[in-house]
């Protein structure tokens, strides 16, 4: 092979690499999930984002972080601008100096959304993220186009007392100095209770990689205390939600719950606080509906949003 032919081959290879790289760059941006931070109300909020179009805000629950939404983000990003923050004090968001509660979290996340130039959005919440989502919708009803709530309950709305005071649900009041010392260094054991017992089948619950990531996130200094502050805020939250629920929500609302968890209870509550409610109860499903029934949960969300 002469020198010119080698040069031609090399040149062809270079052109091929350039064309291949350009084809990758030309792929829709929703294929990429970005990790970003923004300072809102003196709190650094970490969030995942992807896609273009109407905004969808995804709010995670306790014993998880925004990581829980990663499997569904690429699908939603085909039609929406997805924003999935870590709640203040949890994950990679900083710990607020004060006001770790649902209403304050909703206000900070609203500040994040507005800082991105977004005026309206569709809000989805799971577990305590459901309470933040409801707080968001009640405080900013004209900026909430749709609301989807996933398997928890609303403190202060009729039906909540029996859940809050159930003798076998001990963890709602398990917080403070000595519980923190008991859990320190045993975070994985503590969370296994939620991930296993709250699932219809513990072998189809939170994946192992996620369990490790969540344990690491909540094991960092001050993180368990910050997360527990959301539970400690419930007595005041019940008063706030009781007041806010007197004005019914008029945007479309979706309630998704597990048959083996709080699906029916949540659906009944939502019919008390909103005028346009669709209820989906997934059979043989526990609390971790997105992980236990990924297709059914995703289908319900995509159809609604």
PDB file of C-alpha atoms in Angstrom:
ATOM      1  CA  UNK A   1       0.000   0.000   0.000  1.00  0.00           C
ATOM      2  CA  UNK A   2       1.561   3.333  -1.076  1.00  0.00           C
ATOM      3  CA  UNK A   3       1.744   6.497   1.032  1.00  0.00           C
ATOM      4  CA  UNK A   4      -1.141   8.208  -0.817  1.00  0.00           C
ATOM      5  CA  UNK A   5      -3.540   5.310  -0.255  1.00  0.00           C
ATOM      6  CA  UNK A   6      -2.738   5.292   3.456  1.00  0.00           C
ATOM      7  CA  UNK A   7      -3.448   9.019   3.537  1.00  0.00           C
ATOM      8  CA  UNK A   8      -6.758   8.501   1.729  1.00  0.00           C
ATOM      9  CA  UNK A   9      -7.789   5.825   4.210  1.00  0.00           C
ATOM     10  CA  UNK A  10      -6.837   7.979   7.165  1.00  0.00           C
ATOM     11  CA  UNK A  11      -8.730  10.929   5.697  1.00  0.00           C
ATOM     12  CA  UNK A  12     -11.785   8.759   5.123  1.00  0.00           C
ATOM     13  CA  UNK A  13     -11.595   7.549   8.731  1.00  0.00           C
ATOM     14  CA  UNK A  14     -11.402  11.132   9.985  1.00  0.00           C
ATOM     15  CA  UNK A  15     -14.444  12.158   7.935  1.00  0.00           C
ATOM     16  CA  UNK A  16     -16.326   9.121   9.265  1.00  0.00           C
ATOM     17  CA  UNK A  17     -15.572  10.038  12.887  1.00  0.00           C
ATOM     18  CA  UNK A  18     -16.650  13.651  12.321  1.00  0.00           C
ATOM     19  CA  UNK A  19     -19.906  12.543  10.699  1.00  0.00           C
ATOM     20  CA  UNK A  20     -20.550   9.999  13.461  1.00  0.00           C
ATOM     21  CA  UNK A  21     -19.939  12.606  16.164  1.00  0.00           C
ATOM     22  CA  UNK A  22     -22.244  15.055  14.404  1.00  0.00           C
ATOM     23  CA  UNK A  23     -24.989  12.436  14.245  1.00  0.00           C
ATOM     24  CA  UNK A  24     -24.689  11.896  18.006  1.00  0.00           C
ATOM     25  CA  UNK A  25     -24.814  15.639  18.674  1.00  0.00           C
ATOM     26  CA  UNK A  26     -27.899  15.862  16.488  1.00  0.00           C
ATOM     27  CA  UNK A  27     -29.822  13.374  18.619  1.00  0.00           C
ATOM     28  CA  UNK A  28     -32.753  14.886  20.595  1.00  0.00           C
ATOM     29  CA  UNK A  29     -31.585  16.504  23.835  1.00  0.00           C
ATOM     30  CA  UNK A  30     -34.145  14.524  25.847  1.00  0.00           C
ATOM     31  CA  UNK A  31     -31.762  11.563  25.649  1.00  0.00           C
ATOM     32  CA  UNK A  32     -29.531  13.377  28.135  1.00  0.00           C
ATOM     33  CA  UNK A  33     -30.423  14.038  31.769  1.00  0.00           C
ATOM     34  CA  UNK A  34     -28.490  16.948  33.235  1.00  0.00           C
ATOM     35  CA  UNK A  35     -27.647  17.371  36.915  1.00  0.00           C
ATOM     36  CA  UNK A  36     -27.732  21.012  38.029  1.00  0.00           C
ATOM     37  CA  UNK A  37     -27.979  23.225  41.108  1.00  0.00           C
ATOM     38  CA  UNK A  38     -29.614  26.571  41.800  1.00  0.00           C
ATOM     39  CA  UNK A  39     -29.582  28.763  44.905  1.00  0.00           C
ATOM     40  CA  UNK A  40     -33.118  29.548  46.041  1.00  0.00           C
ATOM     41  CA  UNK A  41     -33.915  31.252  49.368  1.00  0.00           C
ATOM     42  CA  UNK A  42     -30.336  30.595  50.561  1.00  0.00           C
ATOM     43  CA  UNK A  43     -30.743  26.882  49.819  1.00  0.00           C
ATOM     44  CA  UNK A  44     -28.806  25.063  47.112  1.00  0.00           C
ATOM     45  CA  UNK A  45     -31.343  22.951  45.261  1.00  0.00           C
ATOM     46  CA  UNK A  46     -29.986  20.071  43.231  1.00  0.00           C
ATOM     47  CA  UNK A  47     -32.196  18.924  40.368  1.00  0.00           C
ATOM     48  CA  UNK A  48     -32.240  16.671  37.339  1.00  0.00           C
ATOM     49  CA  UNK A  49     -33.573  18.078  34.093  1.00  0.00           C
ATOM     50  CA  UNK A  50     -34.131  16.960  30.512  1.00  0.00           C
ATOM     51  CA  UNK A  51     -36.294  17.549  27.475  1.00  0.00           C
ATOM     52  CA  UNK A  52     -38.311  20.384  25.975  1.00  0.00           C
ATOM     53  CA  UNK A  53     -41.954  21.394  26.115  1.00  0.00           C
ATOM     54  CA  UNK A  54     -44.438  21.955  28.949  1.00  0.00           C
ATOM     55  CA  UNK A  55     -42.877  21.605  32.390  1.00  0.00           C
ATOM     56  CA  UNK A  56     -43.304  18.530  34.582  1.00  0.00           C
ATOM     57  CA  UNK A  57     -42.041  18.760  38.169  1.00  0.00           C
ATOM     58  CA  UNK A  58     -41.262  15.423  39.853  1.00  0.00           C
ATOM     59  CA  UNK A  59     -41.035  15.350  43.666  1.00  0.00           C
ATOM     60  CA  UNK A  60     -39.563  12.284  45.377  1.00  0.00           C
ATOM     61  CA  UNK A  61     -40.477  10.833  48.757  1.00  0.00           C
ATOM     62  CA  UNK A  62     -38.777   9.695  51.949  1.00  0.00           C
ATOM     63  CA  UNK A  63     -36.029   7.043  51.789  1.00  0.00           C
ATOM     64  CA  UNK A  64     -35.378   8.142  48.201  1.00  0.00           C
ATOM     65  CA  UNK A  65     -34.016  11.115  46.244  1.00  0.00           C
ATOM     66  CA  UNK A  66     -34.577  12.520  42.756  1.00  0.00           C
ATOM     67  CA  UNK A  67     -32.763   9.389  41.580  1.00  0.00           C
ATOM     68  CA  UNK A  68     -36.091   7.510  41.802  1.00  0.00           C
ATOM     69  CA  UNK A  69     -37.309   9.336  38.684  1.00  0.00           C
ATOM     70  CA  UNK A  70     -34.325   8.494  36.437  1.00  0.00           C
ATOM     71  CA  UNK A  71     -36.040   5.514  34.727  1.00  0.00           C
ATOM     72  CA  UNK A  72     -39.026   7.620  33.675  1.00  0.00           C
ATOM     73  CA  UNK A  73     -37.282  10.926  32.860  1.00  0.00           C
ATOM     74  CA  UNK A  74     -36.193   9.996  29.286  1.00  0.00           C
ATOM     75  CA  UNK A  75     -39.727   8.951  28.394  1.00  0.00           C
ATOM     76  CA  UNK A  76     -41.312  12.121  29.791  1.00  0.00           C
ATOM     77  CA  UNK A  77     -38.569  14.235  28.218  1.00  0.00           C
ATOM     78  CA  UNK A  78     -39.825  13.303  24.751  1.00  0.00           C
ATOM     79  CA  UNK A  79     -42.741  15.709  25.307  1.00  0.00           C
ATOM     80  CA  UNK A  80     -41.924  17.710  28.438  1.00  0.00           C
ATOM     81  CA  UNK A  81     -39.277  19.764  30.178  1.00  0.00           C
ATOM     82  CA  UNK A  82     -38.646  17.567  33.208  1.00  0.00           C
ATOM     83  CA  UNK A  83     -37.481  19.054  36.513  1.00  0.00           C
ATOM     84  CA  UNK A  84     -36.795  16.582  39.347  1.00  0.00           C
ATOM     85  CA  UNK A  85     -35.301  18.294  42.419  1.00  0.00           C
ATOM     86  CA  UNK A  86     -33.969  16.791  45.614  1.00  0.00           C
ATOM     87  CA  UNK A  87     -36.191  18.120  48.375  1.00  0.00           C
ATOM     88  CA  UNK A  88     -34.465  20.716  50.592  1.00  0.00           C
ATOM     89  CA  UNK A  89     -32.258  18.904  53.100  1.00  0.00           C
ATOM     90  CA  UNK A  90     -32.289  15.621  51.161  1.00  0.00           C
ATOM     91  CA  UNK A  91     -29.929  14.175  48.551  1.00  0.00           C
ATOM     92  CA  UNK A  92     -27.613  16.791  47.086  1.00  0.00           C
ATOM     93  CA  UNK A  93     -29.758  19.773  48.075  1.00  0.00           C
ATOM     94  CA  UNK A  94     -28.377  21.731  51.012  1.00  0.00           C
ATOM     95  CA  UNK A  95     -29.937  21.669  54.476  1.00  0.00           C
ATOM     96  CA  UNK A  96     -31.984  24.823  55.148  1.00  0.00           C
ATOM     97  CA  UNK A  97     -31.092  26.776  58.262  1.00  0.00           C
ATOM     98  CA  UNK A  98     -34.794  26.819  59.143  1.00  0.00           C
ATOM     99  CA  UNK A  99     -38.236  25.866  57.841  1.00  0.00           C
ATOM    100  CA  UNK A 100     -37.885  22.261  56.741  1.00  0.00           C
ATOM    101  CA  UNK A 101     -41.526  21.477  55.997  1.00  0.00           C
ATOM    102  CA  UNK A 102     -43.900  20.870  53.108  1.00  0.00           C
ATOM    103  CA  UNK A 103     -45.074  24.425  52.502  1.00  0.00           C
ATOM    104  CA  UNK A 104     -41.552  25.863  52.659  1.00  0.00           C
ATOM    105  CA  UNK A 105     -40.275  23.134  50.333  1.00  0.00           C
ATOM    106  CA  UNK A 106     -43.088  23.912  47.892  1.00  0.00           C
ATOM    107  CA  UNK A 107     -42.198  27.602  47.963  1.00  0.00           C
ATOM    108  CA  UNK A 108     -38.518  26.897  47.333  1.00  0.00           C
ATOM    109  CA  UNK A 109     -39.280  24.537  44.461  1.00  0.00           C
ATOM    110  CA  UNK A 110     -41.654  27.125  43.031  1.00  0.00           C
ATOM    111  CA  UNK A 111     -38.767  29.593  43.224  1.00  0.00           C
ATOM    112  CA  UNK A 112     -36.587  27.110  41.338  1.00  0.00           C
ATOM    113  CA  UNK A 113     -39.211  26.681  38.612  1.00  0.00           C
ATOM    114  CA  UNK A 114     -39.649  30.430  38.190  1.00  0.00           C
ATOM    115  CA  UNK A 115     -35.861  30.939  38.098  1.00  0.00           C
ATOM    116  CA  UNK A 116     -35.844  28.695  35.027  1.00  0.00           C
ATOM    117  CA  UNK A 117     -38.310  30.997  33.292  1.00  0.00           C
ATOM    118  CA  UNK A 118     -41.203  28.550  33.670  1.00  0.00           C
ATOM    119  CA  UNK A 119     -44.581  30.063  34.536  1.00  0.00           C
ATOM    120  CA  UNK A 120     -46.753  26.932  34.655  1.00  0.00           C
ATOM    121  CA  UNK A 121     -46.173  23.249  35.240  1.00  0.00           C
ATOM    122  CA  UNK A 122     -47.620  19.829  35.922  1.00  0.00           C
ATOM    123  CA  UNK A 123     -46.653  18.568  39.358  1.00  0.00           C
ATOM    124  CA  UNK A 124     -46.113  14.935  40.408  1.00  0.00           C
ATOM    125  CA  UNK A 125     -45.301  13.784  43.941  1.00  0.00           C
ATOM    126  CA  UNK A 126     -44.733  10.480  45.730  1.00  0.00           C
ATOM    127  CA  UNK A 127     -44.808   9.865  49.493  1.00  0.00           C
ATOM    128  CA  UNK A 128     -43.820  13.084  51.334  1.00  0.00           C
ATOM    129  CA  UNK A 129     -43.229  14.551  47.870  1.00  0.00           C
ATOM    130  CA  UNK A 130     -46.975  14.126  47.394  1.00  0.00           C
ATOM    131  CA  UNK A 131     -47.534  16.497  50.332  1.00  0.00           C
ATOM    132  CA  UNK A 132     -45.095  19.009  48.858  1.00  0.00           C
ATOM    133  CA  UNK A 133     -46.892  18.686  45.503  1.00  0.00           C
ATOM    134  CA  UNK A 134     -50.268  19.361  47.122  1.00  0.00           C
ATOM    135  CA  UNK A 135     -48.791  22.326  49.005  1.00  0.00           C
ATOM    136  CA  UNK A 136     -47.478  23.608  45.657  1.00  0.00           C
ATOM    137  CA  UNK A 137     -50.871  23.274  43.955  1.00  0.00           C
ATOM    138  CA  UNK A 138     -52.822  24.920  46.784  1.00  0.00           C
ATOM    139  CA  UNK A 139     -50.430  27.856  47.035  1.00  0.00           C
ATOM    140  CA  UNK A 140     -49.986  28.309  43.276  1.00  0.00           C
ATOM    141  CA  UNK A 141     -53.193  26.970  41.705  1.00  0.00           C
ATOM    142  CA  UNK A 142     -52.999  29.231  38.661  1.00  0.00           C
ATOM    143  CA  UNK A 143     -49.499  27.919  37.914  1.00  0.00           C
ATOM    144  CA  UNK A 144     -50.355  24.245  38.376  1.00  0.00           C
ATOM    145  CA  UNK A 145     -51.823  22.781  35.201  1.00  0.00           C
ATOM    146  CA  UNK A 146     -52.221  19.226  36.492  1.00  0.00           C
ATOM    147  CA  UNK A 147     -51.463  17.419  39.753  1.00  0.00           C
ATOM    148  CA  UNK A 148     -50.545  13.744  40.170  1.00  0.00           C
ATOM    149  CA  UNK A 149     -50.223  12.284  43.670  1.00  0.00           C
ATOM    150  CA  UNK A 150     -48.727   8.848  44.319  1.00  0.00           C
ATOM    151  CA  UNK A 151     -49.393   6.676  47.364  1.00  0.00           C
ATOM    152  CA  UNK A 152     -49.402   8.598  50.617  1.00  0.00           C
ATOM    153  CA  UNK A 153     -52.018  10.752  52.348  1.00  0.00           C
ATOM    154  CA  UNK A 154     -52.789  14.355  53.208  1.00  0.00           C
ATOM    155  CA  UNK A 155     -52.445  15.341  56.887  1.00  0.00           C
ATOM    156  CA  UNK A 156     -55.369  17.479  57.987  1.00  0.00           C
ATOM    157  CA  UNK A 157     -57.810  16.076  55.433  1.00  0.00           C
ATOM    158  CA  UNK A 158     -60.504  13.687  56.780  1.00  0.00           C
ATOM    159  CA  UNK A 159     -59.209  10.132  56.829  1.00  0.00           C
ATOM    160  CA  UNK A 160     -55.665  11.012  57.857  1.00  0.00           C
ATOM    161  CA  UNK A 161     -55.963  10.425  61.610  1.00  0.00           C
ATOM    162  CA  UNK A 162     -56.339   6.667  61.355  1.00  0.00           C
ATOM    163  CA  UNK A 163     -53.202   6.417  59.231  1.00  0.00           C
ATOM    164  CA  UNK A 164     -51.148   8.791  61.378  1.00  0.00           C
ATOM    165  CA  UNK A 165     -52.164   7.074  64.629  1.00  0.00           C
ATOM    166  CA  UNK A 166     -51.975   3.447  63.460  1.00  0.00           C
ATOM    167  CA  UNK A 167     -50.132   1.497  66.141  1.00  0.00           C
ATOM    168  CA  UNK A 168     -48.075  -0.496  63.636  1.00  0.00           C
ATOM    169  CA  UNK A 169     -46.831   2.630  61.817  1.00  0.00           C
ATOM    170  CA  UNK A 170     -44.231   3.716  64.346  1.00  0.00           C
ATOM    171  CA  UNK A 171     -41.892   5.741  62.178  1.00  0.00           C
ATOM    172  CA  UNK A 172     -44.034   8.887  61.858  1.00  0.00           C
ATOM    173  CA  UNK A 173     -42.989   9.974  65.353  1.00  0.00           C
ATOM    174  CA  UNK A 174     -39.567   8.318  65.350  1.00  0.00           C
ATOM    175  CA  UNK A 175     -37.268  11.331  65.272  1.00  0.00           C
ATOM    176  CA  UNK A 176     -35.117  13.357  67.621  1.00  0.00           C
ATOM    177  CA  UNK A 177     -31.792  13.058  69.410  1.00  0.00           C
ATOM    178  CA  UNK A 178     -31.962   9.435  70.576  1.00  0.00           C
ATOM    179  CA  UNK A 179     -33.582   7.945  67.462  1.00  0.00           C
ATOM    180  CA  UNK A 180     -30.818   9.675  65.501  1.00  0.00           C
ATOM    181  CA  UNK A 181     -28.169   7.973  67.636  1.00  0.00           C
ATOM    182  CA  UNK A 182     -29.884   4.607  67.250  1.00  0.00           C
ATOM    183  CA  UNK A 183     -30.022   4.880  63.462  1.00  0.00           C
ATOM    184  CA  UNK A 184     -26.525   6.341  62.953  1.00  0.00           C
ATOM    185  CA  UNK A 185     -24.349   3.727  61.285  1.00  0.00           C
ATOM    186  CA  UNK A 186     -27.408   1.497  60.766  1.00  0.00           C
ATOM    187  CA  UNK A 187     -29.144   3.551  58.081  1.00  0.00           C
ATOM    188  CA  UNK A 188     -29.341   0.605  55.680  1.00  0.00           C
ATOM    189  CA  UNK A 189     -31.044  -1.584  58.298  1.00  0.00           C
ATOM    190  CA  UNK A 190     -33.474   1.226  59.117  1.00  0.00           C
ATOM    191  CA  UNK A 191     -34.412   1.801  55.479  1.00  0.00           C
ATOM    192  CA  UNK A 192     -34.796  -1.928  54.772  1.00  0.00           C
ATOM    193  CA  UNK A 193     -37.945  -1.774  56.879  1.00  0.00           C
ATOM    194  CA  UNK A 194     -39.521   0.733  54.484  1.00  0.00           C
ATOM    195  CA  UNK A 195     -38.251  -0.818  51.289  1.00  0.00           C
ATOM    196  CA  UNK A 196     -39.232  -4.370  52.252  1.00  0.00           C
ATOM    197  CA  UNK A 197     -42.261  -4.146  54.543  1.00  0.00           C
ATOM    198  CA  UNK A 198     -44.030  -1.405  52.584  1.00  0.00           C
ATOM    199  CA  UNK A 199     -43.753  -3.393  49.342  1.00  0.00           C
ATOM    200  CA  UNK A 200     -46.250  -6.023  48.271  1.00  0.00           C
ATOM    201  CA  UNK A 201     -43.241  -8.216  47.449  1.00  0.00           C
ATOM    202  CA  UNK A 202     -39.869  -7.181  48.850  1.00  0.00           C
ATOM    203  CA  UNK A 203     -38.081  -8.898  45.950  1.00  0.00           C
ATOM    204  CA  UNK A 204     -39.768  -6.447  43.544  1.00  0.00           C
ATOM    205  CA  UNK A 205     -39.114  -3.263  45.451  1.00  0.00           C
ATOM    206  CA  UNK A 206     -36.184  -0.826  45.421  1.00  0.00           C
ATOM    207  CA  UNK A 207     -33.245  -2.140  43.308  1.00  0.00           C
ATOM    208  CA  UNK A 208     -29.977  -2.838  45.084  1.00  0.00           C
ATOM    209  CA  UNK A 209     -28.035  -0.057  43.342  1.00  0.00           C
ATOM    210  CA  UNK A 210     -30.653   2.444  44.453  1.00  0.00           C
ATOM    211  CA  UNK A 211     -30.624   1.104  48.011  1.00  0.00           C
ATOM    212  CA  UNK A 212     -26.901   1.729  48.225  1.00  0.00           C
ATOM    213  CA  UNK A 213     -27.248   5.234  46.761  1.00  0.00           C
ATOM    214  CA  UNK A 214     -30.087   6.224  49.104  1.00  0.00           C
ATOM    215  CA  UNK A 215     -28.300   4.819  52.153  1.00  0.00           C
ATOM    216  CA  UNK A 216     -25.209   6.827  51.283  1.00  0.00           C
ATOM    217  CA  UNK A 217     -27.235  10.011  50.761  1.00  0.00           C
ATOM    218  CA  UNK A 218     -29.090   9.799  54.082  1.00  0.00           C
ATOM    219  CA  UNK A 219     -25.995   8.698  56.020  1.00  0.00           C
ATOM    220  CA  UNK A 220     -24.232  12.034  55.529  1.00  0.00           C
ATOM    221  CA  UNK A 221     -24.043  14.360  58.556  1.00  0.00           C
ATOM    222  CA  UNK A 222     -27.332  16.026  59.393  1.00  0.00           C
ATOM    223  CA  UNK A 223     -29.256  14.371  56.579  1.00  0.00           C
ATOM    224  CA  UNK A 224     -31.424  11.999  58.587  1.00  0.00           C
ATOM    225  CA  UNK A 225     -32.330  14.811  60.980  1.00  0.00           C
ATOM    226  CA  UNK A 226     -33.280  17.062  58.056  1.00  0.00           C
ATOM    227  CA  UNK A 227     -35.446  14.354  56.485  1.00  0.00           C
ATOM    228  CA  UNK A 228     -37.163  13.642  59.802  1.00  0.00           C
ATOM    229  CA  UNK A 229     -38.038  17.326  60.072  1.00  0.00           C
ATOM    230  CA  UNK A 230     -40.659  16.750  57.380  1.00  0.00           C
ATOM    231  CA  UNK A 231     -42.406  14.196  59.613  1.00  0.00           C
ATOM    232  CA  UNK A 232     -42.039  16.401  62.687  1.00  0.00           C
ATOM    233  CA  UNK A 233     -43.845  19.196  60.797  1.00  0.00           C
ATOM    234  CA  UNK A 234     -47.041  17.168  60.331  1.00  0.00           C
ATOM    235  CA  UNK A 235     -49.050  18.528  63.321  1.00  0.00           C
ATOM    236  CA  UNK A 236     -48.705  22.061  61.932  1.00  0.00           C
ATOM    237  CA  UNK A 237     -49.085  20.776  58.379  1.00  0.00           C
ATOM    238  CA  UNK A 238     -52.419  19.211  59.310  1.00  0.00           C
ATOM    239  CA  UNK A 239     -53.676  22.637  60.390  1.00  0.00           C
ATOM    240  CA  UNK A 240     -52.368  24.220  57.193  1.00  0.00           C
ATOM    241  CA  UNK A 241     -53.854  21.572  54.907  1.00  0.00           C
ATOM    242  CA  UNK A 242     -57.165  21.652  56.767  1.00  0.00           C
ATOM    243  CA  UNK A 243     -57.357  25.359  55.983  1.00  0.00           C
ATOM    244  CA  UNK A 244     -56.074  25.110  52.408  1.00  0.00           C
ATOM    245  CA  UNK A 245     -58.357  22.201  51.544  1.00  0.00           C
ATOM    246  CA  UNK A 246     -61.421  24.378  52.127  1.00  0.00           C
ATOM    247  CA  UNK A 247     -60.753  25.772  48.643  1.00  0.00           C
ATOM    248  CA  UNK A 248     -61.067  22.846  46.270  1.00  0.00           C
ATOM    249  CA  UNK A 249     -58.538  22.381  43.516  1.00  0.00           C
ATOM    250  CA  UNK A 250     -60.021  22.727  40.032  1.00  0.00           C
ATOM    251  CA  UNK A 251     -57.138  21.491  37.878  1.00  0.00           C
ATOM    252  CA  UNK A 252     -57.190  17.815  36.779  1.00  0.00           C
ATOM    253  CA  UNK A 253     -55.887  15.572  39.571  1.00  0.00           C
ATOM    254  CA  UNK A 254     -54.624  11.998  39.335  1.00  0.00           C
ATOM    255  CA  UNK A 255     -54.368   9.755  42.400  1.00  0.00           C
ATOM    256  CA  UNK A 256     -52.249   6.605  41.968  1.00  0.00           C
ATOM    257  CA  UNK A 257     -51.824   4.173  44.818  1.00  0.00           C
ATOM    258  CA  UNK A 258     -51.014   0.592  45.641  1.00  0.00           C
ATOM    259  CA  UNK A 259     -53.812  -1.769  46.630  1.00  0.00           C
ATOM    260  CA  UNK A 260     -51.603  -3.107  49.462  1.00  0.00           C
ATOM    261  CA  UNK A 261     -50.796   0.410  50.626  1.00  0.00           C
ATOM    262  CA  UNK A 262     -52.713   3.713  50.639  1.00  0.00           C
ATOM    263  CA  UNK A 263     -54.304   3.669  47.202  1.00  0.00           C
ATOM    264  CA  UNK A 264     -57.941   3.688  48.276  1.00  0.00           C
ATOM    265  CA  UNK A 265     -57.415   6.067  51.193  1.00  0.00           C
ATOM    266  CA  UNK A 266     -55.592   8.594  49.026  1.00  0.00           C
ATOM    267  CA  UNK A 267     -58.261   8.429  46.333  1.00  0.00           C
ATOM    268  CA  UNK A 268     -61.016   9.110  48.874  1.00  0.00           C
ATOM    269  CA  UNK A 269     -59.119  12.092  50.270  1.00  0.00           C
ATOM    270  CA  UNK A 270     -58.490  13.602  46.857  1.00  0.00           C
ATOM    271  CA  UNK A 271     -62.182  13.536  46.039  1.00  0.00           C
ATOM    272  CA  UNK A 272     -62.704  15.728  49.112  1.00  0.00           C
ATOM    273  CA  UNK A 273     -60.174  18.378  48.081  1.00  0.00           C
ATOM    274  CA  UNK A 274     -60.493  18.528  44.270  1.00  0.00           C
ATOM    275  CA  UNK A 275     -63.304  18.658  41.720  1.00  0.00           C
ATOM    276  CA  UNK A 276     -61.729  16.735  38.815  1.00  0.00           C
ATOM    277  CA  UNK A 277     -60.153  13.546  40.165  1.00  0.00           C
ATOM    278  CA  UNK A 278     -59.090  10.333  38.447  1.00  0.00           C
ATOM    279  CA  UNK A 279     -58.232   7.453  40.785  1.00  0.00           C
ATOM    280  CA  UNK A 280     -55.962   4.550  39.825  1.00  0.00           C
ATOM    281  CA  UNK A 281     -55.365   1.753  42.341  1.00  0.00           C
ATOM    282  CA  UNK A 282     -52.778  -0.778  41.188  1.00  0.00           C
ATOM    283  CA  UNK A 283     -53.615  -4.358  42.270  1.00  0.00           C
ATOM    284  CA  UNK A 284     -51.194  -6.372  44.393  1.00  0.00           C
ATOM    285  CA  UNK A 285     -48.931  -3.324  44.726  1.00  0.00           C
ATOM    286  CA  UNK A 286     -47.378  -1.753  47.794  1.00  0.00           C
ATOM    287  CA  UNK A 287     -46.031   1.713  48.485  1.00  0.00           C
ATOM    288  CA  UNK A 288     -43.170   1.776  45.942  1.00  0.00           C
ATOM    289  CA  UNK A 289     -45.466   1.849  42.941  1.00  0.00           C
ATOM    290  CA  UNK A 290     -42.966   3.147  40.377  1.00  0.00           C
ATOM    291  CA  UNK A 291     -40.484   0.405  41.255  1.00  0.00           C
ATOM    292  CA  UNK A 292     -43.051  -2.357  41.872  1.00  0.00           C
ATOM    293  CA  UNK A 293     -45.209  -1.624  38.833  1.00  0.00           C
ATOM    294  CA  UNK A 294     -43.037   0.482  36.514  1.00  0.00           C
ATOM    295  CA  UNK A 295     -45.065  -0.024  33.337  1.00  0.00           C
ATOM    296  CA  UNK A 296     -48.486   0.485  34.886  1.00  0.00           C
ATOM    297  CA  UNK A 297     -47.374   3.524  36.870  1.00  0.00           C
ATOM    298  CA  UNK A 298     -45.590   5.059  33.904  1.00  0.00           C
ATOM    299  CA  UNK A 299     -48.544   4.418  31.590  1.00  0.00           C
ATOM    300  CA  UNK A 300     -50.936   6.105  34.036  1.00  0.00           C
ATOM    301  CA  UNK A 301     -48.681   9.136  34.421  1.00  0.00           C
ATOM    302  CA  UNK A 302     -47.994   9.557  30.703  1.00  0.00           C
ATOM    303  CA  UNK A 303     -51.674   9.209  29.832  1.00  0.00           C
ATOM    304  CA  UNK A 304     -52.635  11.808  32.441  1.00  0.00           C
ATOM    305  CA  UNK A 305     -49.870  14.344  31.843  1.00  0.00           C
TER     306      UNK A 305
END
